[in-house]
Amino acid sequence: AAGSANGNWTFTCRRPIGQTDVTAVIEASTDFVTWGTGNLIVGSTPNGDGTETWTATYPAASAPRVFFRLHVTRP
């Protein structure tokens, strides 16, 4: 889910805890061309059911809009 709160753009998603067969990274872009983790603050909270909720924030003052993606790869 994407949105805004407390002066930040936000993105949240759930994922299984301890999943080792894939790598997941939240990335952001202001132009749909350049993607990265700069300006992102990412945290996670266990849900008590074997999953965790990841929350990424991006300062709204840094960009009038931001796009998020969850980049998933297999190592």
mmCIF file of N, CA, C and O in Angstrom:
data_model
loop_
_atom_site.group_PDB
_atom_site.id
_atom_site.type_symbol
_atom_site.label_atom_id
_atom_site.label_comp_id
_atom_site.label_asym_id
_atom_site.label_seq_id
_atom_site.Cartn_x
_atom_site.Cartn_y
_atom_site.Cartn_z
ATOM 1 N N ALA A 1 0.844 -1.177 0.000
ATOM 2 C CA ALA A 1 0.000 0.000 0.000
ATOM 3 C C ALA A 1 0.888 1.238 0.000
ATOM 4 O O ALA A 1 1.906 1.283 0.684
ATOM 5 N N ALA A 2 0.510 2.220 -0.787
ATOM 6 C CA ALA A 2 1.249 3.479 -0.842
ATOM 7 C C ALA A 2 0.348 4.607 -0.356
ATOM 8 O O ALA A 2 -0.865 4.533 -0.478
ATOM 9 N N GLY A 3 0.959 5.642 0.222
ATOM 10 C CA GLY A 3 0.187 6.778 0.712
ATOM 11 C C GLY A 3 1.094 7.863 1.239
ATOM 12 O O GLY A 3 2.257 7.963 0.847
ATOM 13 N N SER A 4 0.553 8.664 2.153
ATOM 14 C CA SER A 4 1.355 9.703 2.791
ATOM 15 C C SER A 4 0.908 9.855 4.238
ATOM 16 O O SER A 4 -0.246 9.619 4.570
ATOM 17 N N ALA A 5 1.863 10.214 5.089
ATOM 18 C CA ALA A 5 1.592 10.415 6.512
ATOM 19 C C ALA A 5 2.731 11.197 7.129
ATOM 20 O O ALA A 5 3.905 10.964 6.810
ATOM 21 N N ASN A 6 2.407 12.141 7.995
ATOM 22 C CA ASN A 6 3.402 12.895 8.761
ATOM 23 C C ASN A 6 4.489 13.521 7.890
ATOM 24 O O ASN A 6 5.675 13.499 8.236
ATOM 25 N N GLY A 7 4.119 14.066 6.738
ATOM 26 C CA GLY A 7 5.092 14.730 5.877
ATOM 27 C C GLY A 7 5.979 13.794 5.082
ATOM 28 O O GLY A 7 7.019 14.208 4.575
ATOM 29 N N ASN A 8 5.577 12.531 4.968
ATOM 30 C CA ASN A 8 6.361 11.549 4.221
ATOM 31 C C ASN A 8 5.468 10.790 3.251
ATOM 32 O O ASN A 8 4.290 10.560 3.523
ATOM 33 N N TRP A 9 6.053 10.389 2.119
ATOM 34 C CA TRP A 9 5.425 9.395 1.271
ATOM 35 C C TRP A 9 5.668 8.050 1.950
ATOM 36 O O TRP A 9 6.736 7.840 2.558
ATOM 37 N N THR A 10 4.719 7.132 1.895
ATOM 38 C CA THR A 10 4.864 5.859 2.598
ATOM 39 C C THR A 10 4.530 4.681 1.696
ATOM 40 O O THR A 10 3.739 4.794 0.764
ATOM 41 N N PHE A 11 5.144 3.559 1.994
ATOM 42 C CA PHE A 11 4.877 2.303 1.306
ATOM 43 C C PHE A 11 4.962 1.202 2.337
ATOM 44 O O PHE A 11 5.938 1.141 3.099
ATOM 45 N N THR A 12 3.963 0.323 2.402
ATOM 46 C CA THR A 12 4.002 -0.807 3.333
ATOM 47 C C THR A 12 3.685 -2.095 2.592
ATOM 48 O O THR A 12 2.930 -2.110 1.609
ATOM 49 N N CYS A 13 4.282 -3.171 3.057
ATOM 50 C CA CYS A 13 4.003 -4.497 2.505
ATOM 51 C C CYS A 13 4.317 -5.546 3.572
ATOM 52 O O CYS A 13 5.028 -5.278 4.533
ATOM 53 N N ARG A 14 3.735 -6.719 3.406
ATOM 54 C CA ARG A 14 3.997 -7.845 4.319
ATOM 55 C C ARG A 14 4.819 -8.885 3.594
ATOM 56 O O ARG A 14 4.678 -9.063 2.387
ATOM 57 N N ARG A 15 5.644 -9.571 4.360
ATOM 58 C CA ARG A 15 6.424 -10.676 3.790
ATOM 59 C C ARG A 15 6.699 -11.710 4.864
ATOM 60 O O ARG A 15 6.687 -11.392 6.057
ATOM 61 N N PRO A 16 6.951 -12.959 4.467
ATOM 62 C CA PRO A 16 7.274 -13.995 5.439
ATOM 63 C C PRO A 16 8.610 -13.696 6.122
ATOM 64 O O PRO A 16 9.543 -13.224 5.490
ATOM 65 N N ILE A 17 8.693 -13.977 7.408
ATOM 66 C CA ILE A 17 9.946 -13.814 8.149
ATOM 67 C C ILE A 17 10.859 -14.994 7.835
ATOM 68 O O ILE A 17 10.411 -16.140 7.787
ATOM 69 N N GLY A 18 12.120 -14.716 7.616
ATOM 70 C CA GLY A 18 13.111 -15.770 7.448
ATOM 71 C C GLY A 18 13.091 -16.449 6.092
ATOM 72 O O GLY A 18 13.673 -17.507 5.929
ATOM 73 N N GLN A 19 12.448 -15.882 5.120
ATOM 74 C CA GLN A 19 12.436 -16.477 3.783
ATOM 75 C C GLN A 19 13.804 -16.265 3.154
ATOM 76 O O GLN A 19 14.248 -15.136 2.972
ATOM 77 N N THR A 20 14.497 -17.364 2.828
ATOM 78 C CA THR A 20 15.871 -17.257 2.347
ATOM 79 C C THR A 20 16.015 -17.521 0.854
ATOM 80 O O THR A 20 17.095 -17.334 0.312
ATOM 81 N N ASP A 21 14.945 -17.948 0.160
ATOM 82 C CA ASP A 21 15.073 -18.271 -1.260
ATOM 83 C C ASP A 21 14.861 -17.063 -2.174
ATOM 84 O O ASP A 21 15.048 -17.169 -3.376
ATOM 85 N N VAL A 22 14.484 -15.905 -1.605
ATOM 86 C CA VAL A 22 14.361 -14.673 -2.379
ATOM 87 C C VAL A 22 14.900 -13.498 -1.564
ATOM 88 O O VAL A 22 14.932 -13.539 -0.338
ATOM 89 N N THR A 23 15.336 -12.467 -2.277
ATOM 90 C CA THR A 23 15.769 -11.229 -1.649
ATOM 91 C C THR A 23 14.795 -10.142 -2.071
ATOM 92 O O THR A 23 14.482 -10.020 -3.259
ATOM 93 N N ALA A 24 14.311 -9.371 -1.107
ATOM 94 C CA ALA A 24 13.361 -8.296 -1.406
ATOM 95 C C ALA A 24 13.918 -6.968 -0.911
ATOM 96 O O ALA A 24 14.440 -6.885 0.198
ATOM 97 N N VAL A 25 13.809 -5.937 -1.753
ATOM 98 C CA VAL A 25 14.283 -4.597 -1.424
ATOM 99 C C VAL A 25 13.230 -3.591 -1.887
ATOM 100 O O VAL A 25 12.742 -3.678 -3.017
ATOM 101 N N ILE A 26 12.871 -2.663 -1.014
ATOM 102 C CA ILE A 26 11.975 -1.583 -1.404
ATOM 103 C C ILE A 26 12.822 -0.487 -2.031
ATOM 104 O O ILE A 26 13.828 -0.066 -1.465
ATOM 105 N N GLU A 27 12.415 -0.042 -3.219
ATOM 106 C CA GLU A 27 13.127 1.019 -3.925
ATOM 107 C C GLU A 27 12.156 2.155 -4.251
ATOM 108 O O GLU A 27 10.947 1.947 -4.296
ATOM 109 N N ALA A 28 12.709 3.337 -4.489
ATOM 110 C CA ALA A 28 11.893 4.508 -4.823
ATOM 111 C C ALA A 28 12.477 5.216 -6.040
ATOM 112 O O ALA A 28 13.671 5.123 -6.326
ATOM 113 N N SER A 29 11.590 5.935 -6.752
ATOM 114 C CA SER A 29 11.996 6.718 -7.910
ATOM 115 C C SER A 29 11.125 7.966 -7.978
ATOM 116 O O SER A 29 9.947 7.922 -7.624
ATOM 117 N N THR A 30 11.697 9.053 -8.444
ATOM 118 C CA THR A 30 10.904 10.266 -8.668
ATOM 119 C C THR A 30 10.609 10.460 -10.145
ATOM 120 O O THR A 30 9.877 11.372 -10.516
ATOM 121 N N ASP A 31 11.171 9.582 -11.020
ATOM 122 C CA ASP A 31 10.998 9.753 -12.461
ATOM 123 C C ASP A 31 10.713 8.454 -13.223
ATOM 124 O O ASP A 31 10.684 8.457 -14.448
ATOM 125 N N PHE A 32 10.533 7.354 -12.552
ATOM 126 C CA PHE A 32 10.306 6.038 -13.159
ATOM 127 C C PHE A 32 11.495 5.536 -13.969
ATOM 128 O O PHE A 32 11.397 4.557 -14.687
ATOM 129 N N VAL A 33 12.652 6.210 -13.891
ATOM 130 C CA VAL A 33 13.841 5.794 -14.622
ATOM 131 C C VAL A 33 14.922 5.326 -13.653
ATOM 132 O O VAL A 33 15.464 4.234 -13.785
ATOM 133 N N THR A 34 15.238 6.157 -12.685
ATOM 134 C CA THR A 34 16.283 5.869 -11.709
ATOM 135 C C THR A 34 15.638 5.344 -10.435
ATOM 136 O O THR A 34 14.816 6.023 -9.821
ATOM 137 N N TRP A 35 16.019 4.131 -10.040
ATOM 138 C CA TRP A 35 15.475 3.507 -8.829
ATOM 139 C C TRP A 35 16.595 3.300 -7.832
ATOM 140 O O TRP A 35 17.728 3.028 -8.206
ATOM 141 N N GLY A 36 16.305 3.416 -6.542
ATOM 142 C CA GLY A 36 17.311 3.183 -5.520
ATOM 143 C C GLY A 36 16.724 3.277 -4.129
ATOM 144 O O GLY A 36 15.516 3.439 -3.943
ATOM 145 N N THR A 37 17.610 3.205 -3.155
ATOM 146 C CA THR A 37 17.196 3.232 -1.746
ATOM 147 C C THR A 37 17.570 4.540 -1.058
ATOM 148 O O THR A 37 17.311 4.699 0.127
ATOM 149 N N GLY A 38 18.172 5.483 -1.812
ATOM 150 C CA GLY A 38 18.522 6.780 -1.233
ATOM 151 C C GLY A 38 17.285 7.515 -0.745
ATOM 152 O O GLY A 38 16.217 7.421 -1.346
ATOM 153 N N ASN A 39 17.397 8.224 0.349
ATOM 154 C CA ASN A 39 16.313 8.966 0.993
ATOM 155 C C ASN A 39 15.236 8.081 1.622
ATOM 156 O O ASN A 39 14.288 8.596 2.191
ATOM 157 N N LEU A 40 15.343 6.772 1.482
ATOM 158 C CA LEU A 40 14.351 5.875 2.076
ATOM 159 C C LEU A 40 14.755 5.479 3.488
ATOM 160 O O LEU A 40 15.922 5.198 3.756
ATOM 161 N N ILE A 41 13.787 5.447 4.355
ATOM 162 C CA ILE A 41 13.971 4.866 5.688
ATOM 163 C C ILE A 41 13.044 3.663 5.746
ATOM 164 O O ILE A 41 11.832 3.789 5.553
ATOM 165 N N VAL A 42 13.608 2.471 5.957
ATOM 166 C CA VAL A 42 12.832 1.240 5.947
ATOM 167 C C VAL A 42 12.928 0.580 7.312
ATOM 168 O O VAL A 42 14.011 0.460 7.876
ATOM 169 N N GLY A 43 11.794 0.160 7.826
ATOM 170 C CA GLY A 43 11.742 -0.563 9.090
ATOM 171 C C GLY A 43 10.791 -1.725 8.967
ATOM 172 O O GLY A 43 9.983 -1.802 8.042
ATOM 173 N N SER A 44 10.883 -2.659 9.907
ATOM 174 C CA SER A 44 9.983 -3.813 9.880
ATOM 175 C C SER A 44 9.440 -4.082 11.274
ATOM 176 O O SER A 44 10.085 -3.786 12.275
ATOM 177 N N THR A 45 8.233 -4.628 11.298
ATOM 178 C CA THR A 45 7.560 -4.972 12.544
ATOM 179 C C THR A 45 7.006 -6.382 12.425
ATOM 180 O O THR A 45 6.230 -6.655 11.496
ATOM 181 N N PRO A 46 7.379 -7.303 13.346
ATOM 182 C CA PRO A 46 6.807 -8.651 13.309
ATOM 183 C C PRO A 46 5.303 -8.601 13.598
ATOM 184 O O PRO A 46 4.846 -7.821 14.419
ATOM 185 N N ASN A 47 4.546 -9.451 12.893
ATOM 186 C CA ASN A 47 3.100 -9.491 13.073
ATOM 187 C C ASN A 47 2.640 -10.612 14.007
ATOM 188 O O ASN A 47 1.457 -10.705 14.308
ATOM 189 N N GLY A 48 3.572 -11.494 14.417
ATOM 190 C CA GLY A 48 3.213 -12.578 15.328
ATOM 191 C C GLY A 48 2.610 -13.793 14.633
ATOM 192 O O GLY A 48 2.188 -14.738 15.292
ATOM 193 N N ASP A 49 2.559 -13.761 13.298
ATOM 194 C CA ASP A 49 1.986 -14.886 12.557
ATOM 195 C C ASP A 49 2.967 -15.453 11.527
ATOM 196 O O ASP A 49 2.573 -16.067 10.554
ATOM 197 N N GLY A 50 4.259 -15.212 11.735
ATOM 198 C CA GLY A 50 5.268 -15.665 10.786
ATOM 199 C C GLY A 50 5.532 -14.676 9.664
ATOM 200 O O GLY A 50 6.283 -14.971 8.742
ATOM 201 N N THR A 51 4.896 -13.497 9.723
ATOM 202 C CA THR A 51 5.137 -12.456 8.728
ATOM 203 C C THR A 51 5.596 -11.186 9.427
ATOM 204 O O THR A 51 5.471 -11.054 10.642
ATOM 205 N N GLU A 52 6.109 -10.270 8.644
ATOM 206 C CA GLU A 52 6.466 -8.949 9.154
ATOM 207 C C GLU A 52 5.955 -7.899 8.183
ATOM 208 O O GLU A 52 5.781 -8.176 6.997
ATOM 209 N N THR A 53 5.680 -6.715 8.693
ATOM 210 C CA THR A 53 5.261 -5.600 7.861
ATOM 211 C C THR A 53 6.437 -4.674 7.677
ATOM 212 O O THR A 53 7.036 -4.227 8.653
ATOM 213 N N TRP A 54 6.796 -4.426 6.434
ATOM 214 C CA TRP A 54 7.851 -3.478 6.101
ATOM 215 C C TRP A 54 7.205 -2.130 5.825
ATOM 216 O O TRP A 54 6.193 -2.044 5.132
ATOM 217 N N THR A 55 7.792 -1.082 6.346
ATOM 218 C CA THR A 55 7.327 0.275 6.086
ATOM 219 C C THR A 55 8.491 1.108 5.583
ATOM 220 O O THR A 55 9.542 1.140 6.218
ATOM 221 N N ALA A 56 8.302 1.737 4.422
ATOM 222 C CA ALA A 56 9.317 2.632 3.858
ATOM 223 C C ALA A 56 8.742 4.042 3.840
ATOM 224 O O ALA A 56 7.580 4.233 3.486
ATOM 225 N N THR A 57 9.557 5.022 4.224
ATOM 226 C CA THR A 57 9.141 6.417 4.158
ATOM 227 C C THR A 57 10.154 7.204 3.329
ATOM 228 O O THR A 57 11.350 6.915 3.340
ATOM 229 N N TYR A 58 9.636 8.193 2.613
ATOM 230 C CA TYR A 58 10.437 9.065 1.774
ATOM 231 C C TYR A 58 9.959 10.480 2.053
ATOM 232 O O TYR A 58 8.757 10.746 1.984
ATOM 233 N N PRO A 59 10.854 11.419 2.399
ATOM 234 C CA PRO A 59 10.416 12.776 2.756
ATOM 235 C C PRO A 59 9.668 13.461 1.616
ATOM 236 O O PRO A 59 10.205 13.620 0.522
ATOM 237 N N ALA A 60 8.432 13.865 1.863
ATOM 238 C CA ALA A 60 7.619 14.521 0.840
ATOM 239 C C ALA A 60 8.235 15.846 0.400
ATOM 240 O O ALA A 60 8.064 16.256 -0.756
ATOM 241 N N ALA A 61 8.978 16.499 1.271
ATOM 242 C CA ALA A 61 9.620 17.770 0.916
ATOM 243 C C ALA A 61 10.711 17.574 -0.143
ATOM 244 O O ALA A 61 11.105 18.523 -0.817
ATOM 245 N N SER A 62 11.197 16.342 -0.317
ATOM 246 C CA SER A 62 12.262 16.059 -1.292
ATOM 247 C C SER A 62 11.747 15.904 -2.714
ATOM 248 O O SER A 62 12.521 16.009 -3.661
ATOM 249 N N ALA A 63 10.451 15.610 -2.871
ATOM 250 C CA ALA A 63 9.901 15.374 -4.206
ATOM 251 C C ALA A 63 8.385 15.551 -4.185
ATOM 252 O O ALA A 63 7.735 15.129 -3.233
ATOM 253 N N PRO A 64 7.826 16.162 -5.233
ATOM 254 C CA PRO A 64 6.375 16.343 -5.264
ATOM 255 C C PRO A 64 5.617 15.033 -5.441
ATOM 256 O O PRO A 64 4.438 14.939 -5.141
ATOM 257 N N ARG A 65 6.294 14.007 -5.932
ATOM 258 C CA ARG A 65 5.710 12.676 -6.049
ATOM 259 C C ARG A 65 6.838 11.659 -6.009
ATOM 260 O O ARG A 65 7.982 11.954 -6.364
ATOM 261 N N VAL A 66 6.497 10.452 -5.613
ATOM 262 C CA VAL A 66 7.499 9.385 -5.574
ATOM 263 C C VAL A 66 6.795 8.080 -5.925
ATOM 264 O O VAL A 66 5.614 7.906 -5.660
ATOM 265 N N PHE A 67 7.526 7.199 -6.569
ATOM 266 C CA PHE A 67 7.010 5.888 -6.949
ATOM 267 C C PHE A 67 7.799 4.845 -6.177
ATOM 268 O O PHE A 67 9.011 4.956 -6.030
ATOM 269 N N PHE A 68 7.112 3.828 -5.683
ATOM 270 C CA PHE A 68 7.756 2.750 -4.936
ATOM 271 C C PHE A 68 7.630 1.456 -5.717
ATOM 272 O O PHE A 68 6.676 1.252 -6.467
ATOM 273 N N ARG A 69 8.593 0.574 -5.503
ATOM 274 C CA ARG A 69 8.466 -0.785 -6.021
ATOM 275 C C ARG A 69 9.138 -1.741 -5.040
ATOM 276 O O ARG A 69 10.072 -1.363 -4.312
ATOM 277 N N LEU A 70 8.660 -2.949 -5.029
ATOM 278 C CA LEU A 70 9.272 -4.009 -4.260
ATOM 279 C C LEU A 70 10.051 -4.854 -5.250
ATOM 280 O O LEU A 70 9.472 -5.517 -6.112
ATOM 281 N N HIS A 71 11.359 -4.778 -5.181
ATOM 282 C CA HIS A 71 12.248 -5.472 -6.109
ATOM 283 C C HIS A 71 12.621 -6.823 -5.498
ATOM 284 O O HIS A 71 13.331 -6.869 -4.487
ATOM 285 N N VAL A 72 12.144 -7.896 -6.103
ATOM 286 C CA VAL A 72 12.349 -9.247 -5.574
ATOM 287 C C VAL A 72 13.225 -10.023 -6.555
ATOM 288 O O VAL A 72 12.951 -10.052 -7.754
ATOM 289 N N THR A 73 14.282 -10.648 -6.021
ATOM 290 C CA THR A 73 15.180 -11.457 -6.849
ATOM 291 C C THR A 73 15.482 -12.770 -6.145
ATOM 292 O O THR A 73 15.326 -12.889 -4.924
ATOM 293 N N ARG A 74 15.927 -13.725 -6.905
ATOM 294 C CA ARG A 74 16.419 -14.990 -6.336
ATOM 295 C C ARG A 74 17.945 -14.953 -6.357
ATOM 296 O O ARG A 74 18.537 -14.684 -7.393
ATOM 297 N N PRO A 75 18.555 -15.203 -5.201
ATOM 298 C CA PRO A 75 20.028 -15.159 -5.152
ATOM 299 C C PRO A 75 20.679 -16.277 -5.943
ATOM 300 O O PRO A 75 20.106 -17.229 -6.302
#
